[in-house]
Coordinates of N, CA and C in Angstrom, one line a residue:
M1 N 0.8 -1.2 0.0 CA 0.0 0.0 0.0 C 0.9 1.3 0.0
K2 N 2.1 1.2 0.6 CA 2.9 2.4 0.8 C 3.3 2.9 -0.6
K3 N 3.5 2.0 -1.6 CA 4.0 2.5 -2.9 C 2.9 3.4 -3.6
Y4 N 1.7 3.3 -3.2 CA 0.6 4.1 -3.8 C 0.3 5.4 -3.0
I5 N 1.1 5.7 -2.0 CA 0.7 6.8 -1.1 C 0.6 8.1 -1.8
D6 N 1.5 8.4 -2.8 CA 1.4 9.6 -3.6 C 0.1 9.7 -4.4
V7 N -0.3 8.6 -5.0 CA -1.6 8.6 -5.7 C -2.8 8.8 -4.8
L8 N -2.8 8.1 -3.6 CA -3.9 8.2 -2.7 C -4.0 9.6 -2.1
R9 N -2.8 10.3 -1.9 CA -2.8 11.6 -1.4 C -3.5 12.6 -2.3
K10 N -3.6 12.3 -3.6 CA -4.2 13.1 -4.6 C -5.7 12.9 -4.7
C11 N -6.2 11.8 -4.1 CA -7.6 11.4 -4.1 C -8.4 12.4 -3.3
P12 N -9.4 13.0 -3.8 CA -10.2 14.0 -3.1 C -10.9 13.4 -1.8
L13 N -11.1 12.1 -1.8 CA -11.7 11.4 -0.7 C -10.9 11.6 0.6
F14 N -9.5 11.7 0.4 CA -8.6 11.7 1.6 C -8.1 13.1 1.9
Q15 N -8.7 14.2 1.3 CA -8.2 15.5 1.7 C -8.4 15.8 3.2
G16 N -7.4 16.4 3.8 CA -7.5 16.8 5.2 C -7.2 15.7 6.2
I17 N -6.9 14.5 5.7 CA -6.5 13.4 6.6 C -5.1 13.5 7.0
A18 N -4.8 13.5 8.3 CA -3.5 13.7 8.9 C -2.6 12.5 8.5
D19 N -1.3 12.8 8.3 CA -0.3 11.8 7.9 C -0.3 10.6 8.9
N20 N -0.4 10.9 10.2 CA -0.3 9.8 11.2 C -1.6 9.0 11.3
D21 N -2.6 9.4 10.6 CA -3.9 8.7 10.5 C -4.1 7.8 9.3
F22 N -3.2 8.1 8.3 CA -3.5 7.6 6.9 C -3.6 6.1 6.8
F23 N -2.6 5.4 7.3 CA -2.6 3.9 7.1 C -3.6 3.2 8.1
A24 N -3.8 3.8 9.3 CA -4.8 3.3 10.2 C -6.2 3.5 9.5
M25 N -6.4 4.6 8.8 CA -7.6 4.8 8.1 C -7.9 3.8 7.1
L26 N -6.9 3.5 6.2 CA -7.0 2.5 5.2 C -7.3 1.1 5.7
D27 N -6.7 0.8 6.8 CA -7.0 -0.5 7.5 C -8.4 -0.5 8.0
C28 N -8.9 0.6 8.6 CA -10.2 0.7 9.2 C -11.3 0.6 8.1
L29 N -11.0 1.1 6.9 CA -12.0 1.0 5.8 C -12.0 -0.3 5.1
G30 N -11.1 -1.3 5.6 CA -11.1 -2.6 4.9 C -10.5 -2.5 3.5
S31 N -9.6 -1.6 3.3 CA -9.0 -1.4 1.9 C -8.2 -2.6 1.5
R32 N -8.3 -2.9 0.2 CA -7.5 -3.9 -0.4 C -7.2 -3.6 -1.9
V33 N -6.0 -3.9 -2.3 CA -5.5 -3.7 -3.6 C -5.8 -4.9 -4.5
V34 N -6.4 -4.6 -5.7 CA -6.7 -5.7 -6.6 C -6.2 -5.3 -8.0
K35 N -5.6 -6.3 -8.7 CA -5.1 -6.1 -10.1 C -6.1 -6.7 -11.1
F36 N -6.2 -6.0 -12.2 CA -7.1 -6.4 -13.3 C -6.3 -6.3 -14.6
H37 N -6.6 -7.3 -15.5 CA -6.0 -7.2 -16.8 C -6.8 -6.4 -17.8
K38 N -6.1 -6.0 -18.9 CA -6.8 -5.2 -19.9 C -8.1 -5.8 -20.3
K39 N -9.2 -5.1 -20.4 CA -10.5 -5.5 -20.8 C -11.3 -6.3 -19.8
E40 N -10.7 -6.5 -18.6 CA -11.3 -7.2 -17.5 C -12.3 -6.3 -16.8
K41 N -13.4 -6.8 -16.4 CA -14.4 -6.0 -15.6 C -14.0 -5.9 -14.2
I42 N -13.8 -4.6 -13.7 CA -13.5 -4.4 -12.3 C -14.8 -4.5 -11.5
I43 N -15.9 -3.9 -12.0 CA -17.2 -4.0 -11.5 C -18.1 -4.4 -12.7
A44 N -19.0 -5.4 -12.5 CA -19.9 -5.8 -13.5 C -21.3 -5.4 -13.2
E45 N -22.1 -5.1 -14.2 CA -23.5 -4.8 -14.0 C -24.2 -5.9 -13.3
G46 N -24.9 -5.5 -12.2 CA -25.6 -6.5 -11.4 C -24.9 -6.8 -10.1
D47 N -23.6 -6.4 -10.0 CA -22.8 -6.6 -8.7 C -23.5 -5.7 -7.6
P48 N -23.4 -6.2 -6.3 CA -23.9 -5.4 -5.2 C -23.2 -4.0 -5.2
A49 N -23.9 -3.0 -4.9 CA -23.4 -1.6 -4.8 C -22.8 -1.4 -3.4
R50 N -21.7 -2.1 -3.1 CA -21.2 -2.1 -1.8 C -19.8 -1.4 -1.7
Y51 N -19.1 -1.5 -2.8 CA -17.7 -1.0 -2.7 C -17.5 0.3 -3.5
I52 N -16.6 1.1 -2.9 CA -16.0 2.3 -3.6 C -14.6 2.0 -4.0
G53 N -14.2 2.4 -5.2 CA -12.9 2.1 -5.7 C -12.1 3.3 -6.1
I54 N -10.8 3.2 -6.0 CA -9.9 4.2 -6.5 C -8.9 3.6 -7.4
V55 N -8.7 4.2 -8.6 CA -7.7 3.7 -9.5 C -6.3 4.1 -9.0
L56 N -5.4 3.1 -8.8 CA -4.1 3.4 -8.4 C -3.1 3.5 -9.5
A57 N -3.3 2.6 -10.5 CA -2.4 2.6 -11.7 C -3.2 2.1 -12.8
G58 N -2.9 2.6 -14.0 CA -3.6 2.1 -15.2 C -4.7 3.1 -15.5
Y59 N -5.8 2.6 -16.1 CA -6.9 3.4 -16.6 C -8.1 2.6 -16.8
A60 N -9.3 3.1 -16.4 CA -10.5 2.4 -16.5 C -11.6 3.3 -17.1
Q61 N -12.7 2.6 -17.5 CA -13.9 3.4 -18.1 C -15.2 2.8 -17.5
V62 N -16.1 3.7 -17.3 CA -17.5 3.4 -16.9 C -18.3 3.2 -18.1
I63 N -18.8 2.0 -18.3 CA -19.6 1.6 -19.5 C -21.0 1.3 -19.2
R64 N -21.9 1.8 -20.1 CA -23.3 1.4 -19.9 C -23.7 0.8 -21.2
V65 N -24.4 -0.4 -21.1 CA -24.9 -1.1 -22.3 C -26.4 -1.2 -22.2
D66 N -27.1 -0.8 -23.3 CA -28.5 -0.8 -23.2 C -29.1 -2.2 -23.6
F67 N -30.4 -2.3 -23.7 CA -31.1 -3.5 -23.9 C -30.7 -4.2 -25.2
F68 N -30.4 -3.3 -26.2 CA -30.0 -3.8 -27.5 C -28.5 -4.0 -27.7
G69 N -27.8 -3.8 -26.7 CA -26.3 -4.0 -26.7 C -25.5 -2.8 -27.2
N70 N -26.2 -1.7 -27.3 CA -25.4 -0.5 -27.7 C -24.6 0.0 -26.5
R71 N -23.3 0.3 -26.7 CA -22.4 0.6 -25.7 C -22.1 2.1 -25.6
S72 N -22.1 2.6 -24.4 CA -21.9 4.1 -24.2 C -20.9 4.3 -23.1
I73 N -19.9 5.1 -23.3 CA -18.9 5.4 -22.3 C -19.4 6.6 -21.5
V74 N -19.6 6.3 -20.2 CA -20.1 7.3 -19.3 C -19.0 8.2 -18.7
A75 N -17.9 7.6 -18.4 CA -16.8 8.4 -17.9 C -15.5 7.6 -18.0
D76 N -14.4 8.3 -18.0 CA -13.1 7.6 -17.9 C -12.5 7.9 -16.5
I77 N -11.7 6.9 -16.0 CA -11.2 7.0 -14.6 C -9.7 6.9 -14.6
E78 N -9.0 7.9 -14.2 CA -7.6 7.9 -14.1 C -7.1 7.7 -12.7
P79 N -5.8 7.4 -12.5 CA -5.2 7.3 -11.2 C -5.6 8.4 -10.2
S80 N -6.0 8.0 -9.0 CA -6.4 8.9 -7.9 C -7.9 9.2 -8.0
E81 N -8.6 8.7 -9.0 CA -10.0 9.0 -9.2 C -10.9 7.9 -8.7
L82 N -12.1 8.3 -8.2 CA -13.0 7.3 -7.6 C -14.0 6.7 -8.6
F83 N -14.6 5.6 -8.2 CA -15.7 5.0 -9.0 C -16.6 4.3 -8.0
G84 N -17.9 4.2 -8.4 CA -18.8 3.4 -7.6 C -19.4 4.1 -6.4
E85 N -18.9 5.4 -6.1 CA -19.4 6.1 -4.9 C -20.9 6.5 -5.0
S86 N -21.3 6.9 -6.2 CA -22.7 7.4 -6.3 C -23.7 6.3 -6.0
F87 N -23.4 5.1 -6.5 CA -24.3 4.0 -6.4 C -24.3 3.5 -4.9
A88 N -23.2 3.5 -4.3 CA -23.1 3.1 -2.9 C -23.9 4.1 -2.0
C89 N -23.7 5.3 -2.3 CA -24.4 6.4 -1.5 C -25.9 6.3 -1.7
A90 N -26.3 6.0 -2.9 CA -27.7 6.0 -3.2 C -28.4 4.7 -2.7
D91 N -27.6 3.8 -2.2 CA -28.1 2.5 -1.6 C -28.9 1.7 -2.6
V92 N -28.4 1.7 -3.8 CA -29.1 0.9 -4.8 C -28.7 -0.6 -4.6
K93 N -29.5 -1.5 -5.0 CA -29.3 -2.9 -4.7 C -28.2 -3.5 -5.6
S94 N -28.1 -3.0 -6.8 CA -27.1 -3.6 -7.7 C -26.6 -2.5 -8.7
I95 N -25.3 -2.6 -9.1 CA -24.7 -1.6 -10.0 C -25.3 -1.7 -11.4
P96 N -25.7 -0.6 -12.0 CA -26.3 -0.6 -13.4 C -25.3 -0.4 -14.5
I97 N -24.0 -0.4 -14.2 CA -23.0 -0.2 -15.2 C -21.9 -1.2 -15.1
D98 N -21.0 -1.1 -16.0 CA -19.7 -1.9 -15.9 C -18.6 -0.9 -15.7
V99 N -17.6 -1.3 -14.9 CA -16.3 -0.5 -14.9 C -15.3 -1.5 -15.4
V100 N -14.6 -1.1 -16.5 CA -13.7 -2.0 -17.3 C -12.3 -1.4 -17.3
A101 N -11.3 -2.3 -17.1 CA -9.9 -1.9 -17.3 C -9.6 -1.7 -18.7
V102 N -9.1 -0.5 -19.1 CA -8.7 -0.2 -20.5 C -7.4 -0.8 -20.8
E103 N -6.5 -0.8 -19.7 CA -5.2 -1.4 -19.8 C -5.0 -2.2 -18.4
D104 N -3.9 -2.8 -18.3 CA -3.7 -3.5 -17.0 C -3.8 -2.4 -15.9
T105 N -4.6 -2.7 -14.9 CA -5.0 -1.6 -13.9 C -5.0 -2.2 -12.5
E106 N -4.6 -1.4 -11.6 CA -4.7 -1.7 -10.1 C -5.6 -0.7 -9.4
V107 N -6.5 -1.3 -8.6 CA -7.4 -0.4 -7.9 C -7.4 -0.8 -6.4
M108 N -7.8 0.2 -5.6 CA -8.1 -0.1 -4.2 C -9.6 0.0 -4.0
L109 N -10.1 -1.1 -3.4 CA -11.5 -1.2 -3.1 C -11.7 -1.0 -1.6
M110 N -12.8 -0.3 -1.2 CA -13.1 0.0 0.2 C -14.6 -0.4 0.4
D111 N -14.9 -0.9 1.6 CA -16.2 -1.3 2.0 C -17.0 0.0 2.3
Y112 N -18.0 0.4 1.6 CA -18.8 1.6 1.9 C -19.4 1.6 3.3
L113 N -19.9 0.5 3.8 CA -20.5 0.4 5.1 C -19.5 0.8 6.2
R114 N -18.2 0.4 6.0 CA -17.2 0.7 6.9 C -16.7 2.2 6.8
L115 N -16.9 2.7 5.6 CA -16.5 4.1 5.4 C -17.6 5.1 5.9
N116 N -18.8 4.7 5.8 CA -19.9 5.6 6.2 C -20.3 5.5 7.6
N117 N -19.9 4.5 8.3 CA -20.2 4.3 9.7 C -19.0 4.3 10.6
S118 N -19.0 5.1 11.7 CA -17.9 5.1 12.6 C -17.7 3.8 13.3
C119 N -16.4 3.4 13.4 CA -16.1 2.1 14.0 C -16.1 2.2 15.5
S120 N -15.9 1.0 16.2 CA -15.9 1.0 17.6 C -14.8 1.8 18.2
N121 N -13.8 2.1 17.4 CA -12.7 2.9 17.9 C -12.9 4.4 17.8
S122 N -14.1 4.8 17.3 CA -14.5 6.2 17.1 C -13.4 7.0 16.4
C123 N -12.9 6.5 15.3 CA -11.8 7.2 14.6 C -12.2 8.6 14.1
G124 N -11.3 9.5 14.4 CA -11.7 10.9 14.1 C -11.8 11.2 12.6
F125 N -11.1 10.4 11.8 CA -11.1 10.7 10.4 C -12.4 10.4 9.7
H126 N -13.3 9.6 10.3 CA -14.5 9.3 9.6 C -15.4 10.5 9.2
Q127 N -15.5 11.4 10.1 CA -16.3 12.6 9.8 C -15.7 13.4 8.6
Q128 N -14.4 13.5 8.5 CA -13.7 14.1 7.4 C -14.0 13.4 6.1
I129 N -13.9 12.1 6.1 CA -14.1 11.3 4.9 C -15.5 11.4 4.4
I130 N -16.5 11.4 5.3 CA -17.9 11.5 4.9 C -18.1 12.9 4.3
Y131 N -17.5 13.9 4.8 CA -17.6 15.3 4.3 C -17.0 15.3 2.9
N132 N -15.8 14.7 2.7 CA -15.2 14.6 1.4 C -16.0 13.9 0.4
L133 N -16.6 12.8 0.9 CA -17.4 12.0 0.0 C -18.6 12.7 -0.6
M134 N -19.2 13.6 0.2 CA -20.3 14.4 -0.2 C -19.9 15.4 -1.3
K135 N -18.7 15.9 -1.1 CA -18.1 16.8 -2.1 C -17.8 16.1 -3.5
V136 N -17.3 14.9 -3.4 CA -17.0 14.1 -4.6 C -18.3 13.8 -5.3
V137 N -19.4 13.4 -4.6 CA -20.6 13.1 -5.3 C -21.2 14.3 -5.9
A138 N -21.1 15.5 -5.3 CA -21.6 16.7 -5.8 C -20.8 17.1 -7.1
T139 N -19.5 16.9 -7.1 CA -18.7 17.2 -8.2 C -19.0 16.3 -9.4
K140 N -19.2 15.0 -9.1 CA -19.6 14.1 -10.2 C -20.9 14.5 -10.8
N141 N -21.8 15.0 -10.0 CA -23.1 15.5 -10.5 C -22.9 16.6 -11.5
L142 N -22.0 17.5 -11.2 CA -21.7 18.6 -12.1 C -21.1 18.1 -13.4
I143 N -20.2 17.1 -13.3 CA -19.6 16.5 -14.5 C -20.7 15.8 -15.4
F144 N -21.7 15.2 -14.7 CA -22.8 14.5 -15.4 C -23.6 15.5 -16.2
H145 N -23.8 16.7 -15.6 CA -24.6 17.7 -16.3 C -23.8 18.3 -17.5
Q146 N -22.5 18.3 -17.3 CA -21.6 18.7 -18.4 C -21.7 17.8 -19.6
K147 N -21.8 16.5 -19.3 CA -21.9 15.5 -20.4 C -23.3 15.7 -21.1
L148 N -24.3 16.0 -20.3 CA -25.7 16.2 -20.9 C -25.6 17.4 -21.8
E149 N -24.8 18.4 -21.5 CA -24.7 19.6 -22.4 C -24.1 19.1 -23.7
I150 N -23.2 18.1 -23.7 CA -22.7 17.6 -25.0 C -23.6 16.7 -25.7
T151 N -24.2 15.7 -25.1 CA -25.0 14.7 -25.7 C -26.4 15.3 -26.1
S152 N -26.8 16.4 -25.5 CA -28.1 17.0 -25.9 C -28.1 17.8 -27.2
K153 N -26.9 18.0 -27.7 CA -26.8 18.7 -29.0 C -27.3 17.8 -30.1
R154 N -27.9 18.4 -31.1 CA -28.6 17.7 -32.1 C -27.8 16.9 -33.2
T155 N -26.6 17.5 -33.5 CA -25.8 16.9 -34.6 C -24.5 16.4 -34.1
T156 N -23.9 15.4 -34.8 CA -22.6 14.9 -34.5 C -21.5 16.1 -34.4
R157 N -21.6 17.0 -35.4 CA -20.7 18.2 -35.4 C -20.8 19.0 -34.1
E158 N -22.0 19.3 -33.7 CA -22.2 20.1 -32.5 C -21.8 19.3 -31.3
K159 N -22.0 18.0 -31.2 CA -21.6 17.3 -30.0 C -20.1 17.2 -30.0
L160 N -19.4 17.0 -31.1 CA -18.0 16.9 -31.1 C -17.3 18.2 -30.8
M161 N -17.8 19.3 -31.4 CA -17.2 20.6 -31.1 C -17.4 21.1 -29.7
T162 N -18.6 20.8 -29.2 CA -18.9 21.1 -27.8 C -17.9 20.4 -26.9
Y163 N -17.7 19.1 -27.1 CA -16.8 18.3 -26.3 C -15.3 18.9 -26.4
L164 N -14.9 19.2 -27.6 CA -13.5 19.7 -27.8 C -13.3 21.1 -27.2
M165 N -14.4 21.9 -27.2 CA -14.3 23.2 -26.6 C -14.2 23.1 -25.1
I166 N -14.9 22.2 -24.5 CA -14.8 21.9 -23.1 C -13.4 21.4 -22.7
Q167 N -12.9 20.5 -23.5 CA -11.6 20.0 -23.2 C -10.5 21.1 -23.3
A168 N -10.6 22.0 -24.3 CA -9.7 23.1 -24.5 C -9.7 24.0 -23.3
K169 N -10.9 24.3 -22.8 CA -11.0 25.1 -21.6 C -10.5 24.4 -20.4
K170 N -10.7 23.1 -20.3 CA -10.2 22.3 -19.1 C -8.7 22.3 -19.1
K171 N -8.1 22.1 -20.3 CA -6.6 22.0 -20.4 C -5.9 23.4 -20.4
G172 N -6.7 24.4 -20.7 CA -6.2 25.8 -20.8 C -5.3 26.0 -22.0
S173 N -5.7 25.2 -23.1 CA -4.9 25.3 -24.3 C -5.8 24.9 -25.5
V174 N -5.5 25.4 -26.7 CA -6.2 25.0 -27.9 C -5.7 23.6 -28.4
S175 N -4.5 23.2 -27.9 CA -3.9 21.9 -28.2 C -4.0 21.0 -27.0
F176 N -4.5 19.8 -27.2 CA -4.6 18.9 -26.1 C -4.8 17.5 -26.6
E177 N -4.7 16.5 -25.7 CA -4.9 15.1 -26.0 C -6.1 14.6 -25.2
I178 N -7.0 13.8 -25.9 CA -8.1 13.3 -25.3 C -7.8 11.8 -24.9
P179 N -8.6 11.3 -23.9 CA -8.3 9.9 -23.5 C -8.9 8.8 -24.4
F180 N -9.6 9.2 -25.5 CA -10.4 8.2 -26.3 C -9.8 8.0 -27.6
N181 N -9.9 6.7 -28.1 CA -9.6 6.5 -29.6 C -11.0 6.8 -30.3
R182 N -11.0 6.6 -31.6 CA -12.2 7.1 -32.4 C -13.5 6.3 -32.0
Q183 N -13.3 5.0 -31.8 CA -14.5 4.2 -31.3 C -15.0 4.7 -30.0
E184 N -14.0 4.9 -29.1 CA -14.4 5.3 -27.7 C -15.0 6.7 -27.7
L185 N -14.5 7.6 -28.5 CA -15.0 8.9 -28.6 C -16.5 8.9 -29.2
A186 N -16.7 8.0 -30.2 CA -18.1 7.8 -30.7 C -19.0 7.3 -29.6
D187 N -18.5 6.4 -28.8 CA -19.3 5.8 -27.7 C -19.6 6.9 -26.7
Y188 N -18.6 7.7 -26.4 CA -18.8 8.8 -25.4 C -19.9 9.8 -25.9
L189 N -19.8 10.2 -27.1 CA -20.7 11.2 -27.7 C -22.0 10.6 -28.0
G190 N -22.1 9.3 -28.1 CA -23.4 8.6 -28.5 C -23.7 8.8 -29.9
V191 N -22.7 8.6 -30.8 CA -22.9 8.8 -32.2 C -22.2 7.6 -33.0
D192 N -22.5 7.5 -34.2 CA -21.9 6.4 -35.1 C -20.5 6.7 -35.4
R193 N -19.6 5.7 -35.3 CA -18.2 5.9 -35.6 C -17.9 6.4 -37.0
S194 N -18.5 5.8 -38.0 CA -18.2 6.3 -39.3 C -18.7 7.7 -39.5
G195 N -19.9 8.0 -39.0 CA -20.4 9.4 -39.1 C -19.4 10.4 -38.4
L196 N -18.9 10.0 -37.3 CA -17.9 10.8 -36.5 C -16.7 11.0 -37.4
S197 N -16.2 10.0 -38.0 CA -14.9 10.1 -38.8 C -15.2 11.1 -40.0
V198 N -16.3 11.0 -40.6 CA -16.7 11.9 -41.7 C -16.7 13.3 -41.2
E199 N -17.3 13.5 -40.1 CA -17.4 14.9 -39.5 C -16.1 15.5 -39.1
I200 N -15.2 14.6 -38.6 CA -13.9 15.1 -38.2 C -13.1 15.5 -39.5
G201 N -13.3 14.7 -40.6 CA -12.6 15.0 -41.8 C -13.1 16.4 -42.4
K202 N -14.4 16.6 -42.3 CA -15.0 17.9 -42.8 C -14.5 19.1 -41.9
L203 N -14.4 18.9 -40.6 CA -13.9 20.0 -39.8 C -12.5 20.3 -40.0
C204 N -11.7 19.3 -40.3 CA -10.3 19.5 -40.7 C -10.2 20.3 -42.0
K205 N -10.9 19.9 -43.0 CA -10.9 20.6 -44.3 C -11.4 22.0 -44.2
Q206 N -12.3 22.3 -43.3 CA -12.8 23.6 -43.1 C -12.0 24.5 -42.2
G207 N -10.8 23.9 -41.7 CA -9.9 24.7 -40.9 C -10.4 24.9 -39.5
M208 N -11.4 24.1 -39.0 CA -11.9 24.3 -37.7 C -11.0 23.6 -36.6
I209 N -10.5 22.4 -37.0 CA -9.7 21.7 -36.1 C -8.5 21.0 -36.9
E210 N -7.5 20.6 -36.1 CA -6.4 19.7 -36.6 C -6.4 18.5 -35.6
T211 N -6.0 17.4 -36.2 CA -6.0 16.2 -35.3 C -5.0 15.2 -35.8
D212 N -4.4 14.5 -34.8 CA -3.6 13.3 -35.1 C -3.8 12.3 -34.0
K213 N -4.7 11.3 -34.4 CA -5.1 10.3 -33.5 C -5.8 10.9 -32.3
K214 N -5.2 10.8 -31.1 CA -5.9 11.4 -29.9 C -5.6 12.8 -29.6
K215 N -4.7 13.4 -30.4 CA -4.3 14.8 -30.3 C -5.2 15.7 -31.1
F216 N -5.7 16.8 -30.5 CA -6.6 17.8 -31.2 C -6.0 19.2 -31.0
K217 N -6.3 20.0 -32.0 CA -6.1 21.4 -31.9 C -7.3 22.2 -32.4
V218 N -7.9 23.0 -31.6 CA -9.1 23.7 -32.0 C -8.7 25.1 -32.6
L219 N -9.0 25.3 -33.8 CA -8.6 26.5 -34.5 C -9.7 27.6 -34.5
K220 N -11.0 27.1 -34.5 CA -12.1 28.1 -34.5 C -13.2 27.5 -33.7
S221 N -14.1 28.3 -33.1 CA -15.2 27.8 -32.4 C -16.3 27.6 -33.4
I222 N -17.3 26.8 -33.0 CA -18.4 26.5 -33.9 C -19.3 27.7 -34.3
E223 N -19.2 28.7 -33.5 CA -20.0 29.9 -33.8 C -19.3 30.8 -34.8
D224 N -18.0 30.6 -35.0 CA -17.2 31.5 -36.0 C -17.8 31.3 -37.4

């Protein structure tokens, strides 16, 4: 666990936790490190909504598959980021999504019941963790509304440009790299891959964007 201390320190769930409480806290929460291979499910749809996870190394995605098998990327999860917390807090019986390792990935899993309830030792950090967890859930809610802003656009062009403009603002630069390949980007935007590729080609010819695989440069806004 010690080799992941720098990653865990960046996790918003542990903000404000004193150094001398850190490892006692992880033990109290029943934390365990689990390794997953590329494309392996970390959490599968239908699993009990009992655990909260943190990516320690690697990269994972939250995937939703509808009744007809259509796949949609809900979110990407990088080291120090949480997953599963909203479902655990909502006390749903089972998870309605998959969390999948995009590459070989290591995660830390924590028992939500042990996190949300003070133990017999009355550990002082529990109150801080619960406060931090509320902030994390609220922040994820804002991110969800941001994705709605993207997917509610009517055309593939509008969805793509809205996403790219948000990424440019987030990175503070017109040049940036996204975490998705073309199929994953299509799944995230909720559009057809071939249609997305055609639209990217048009935007490049029109001088709106430049791209090389996952790298993008926004040259004009969609309103220009």
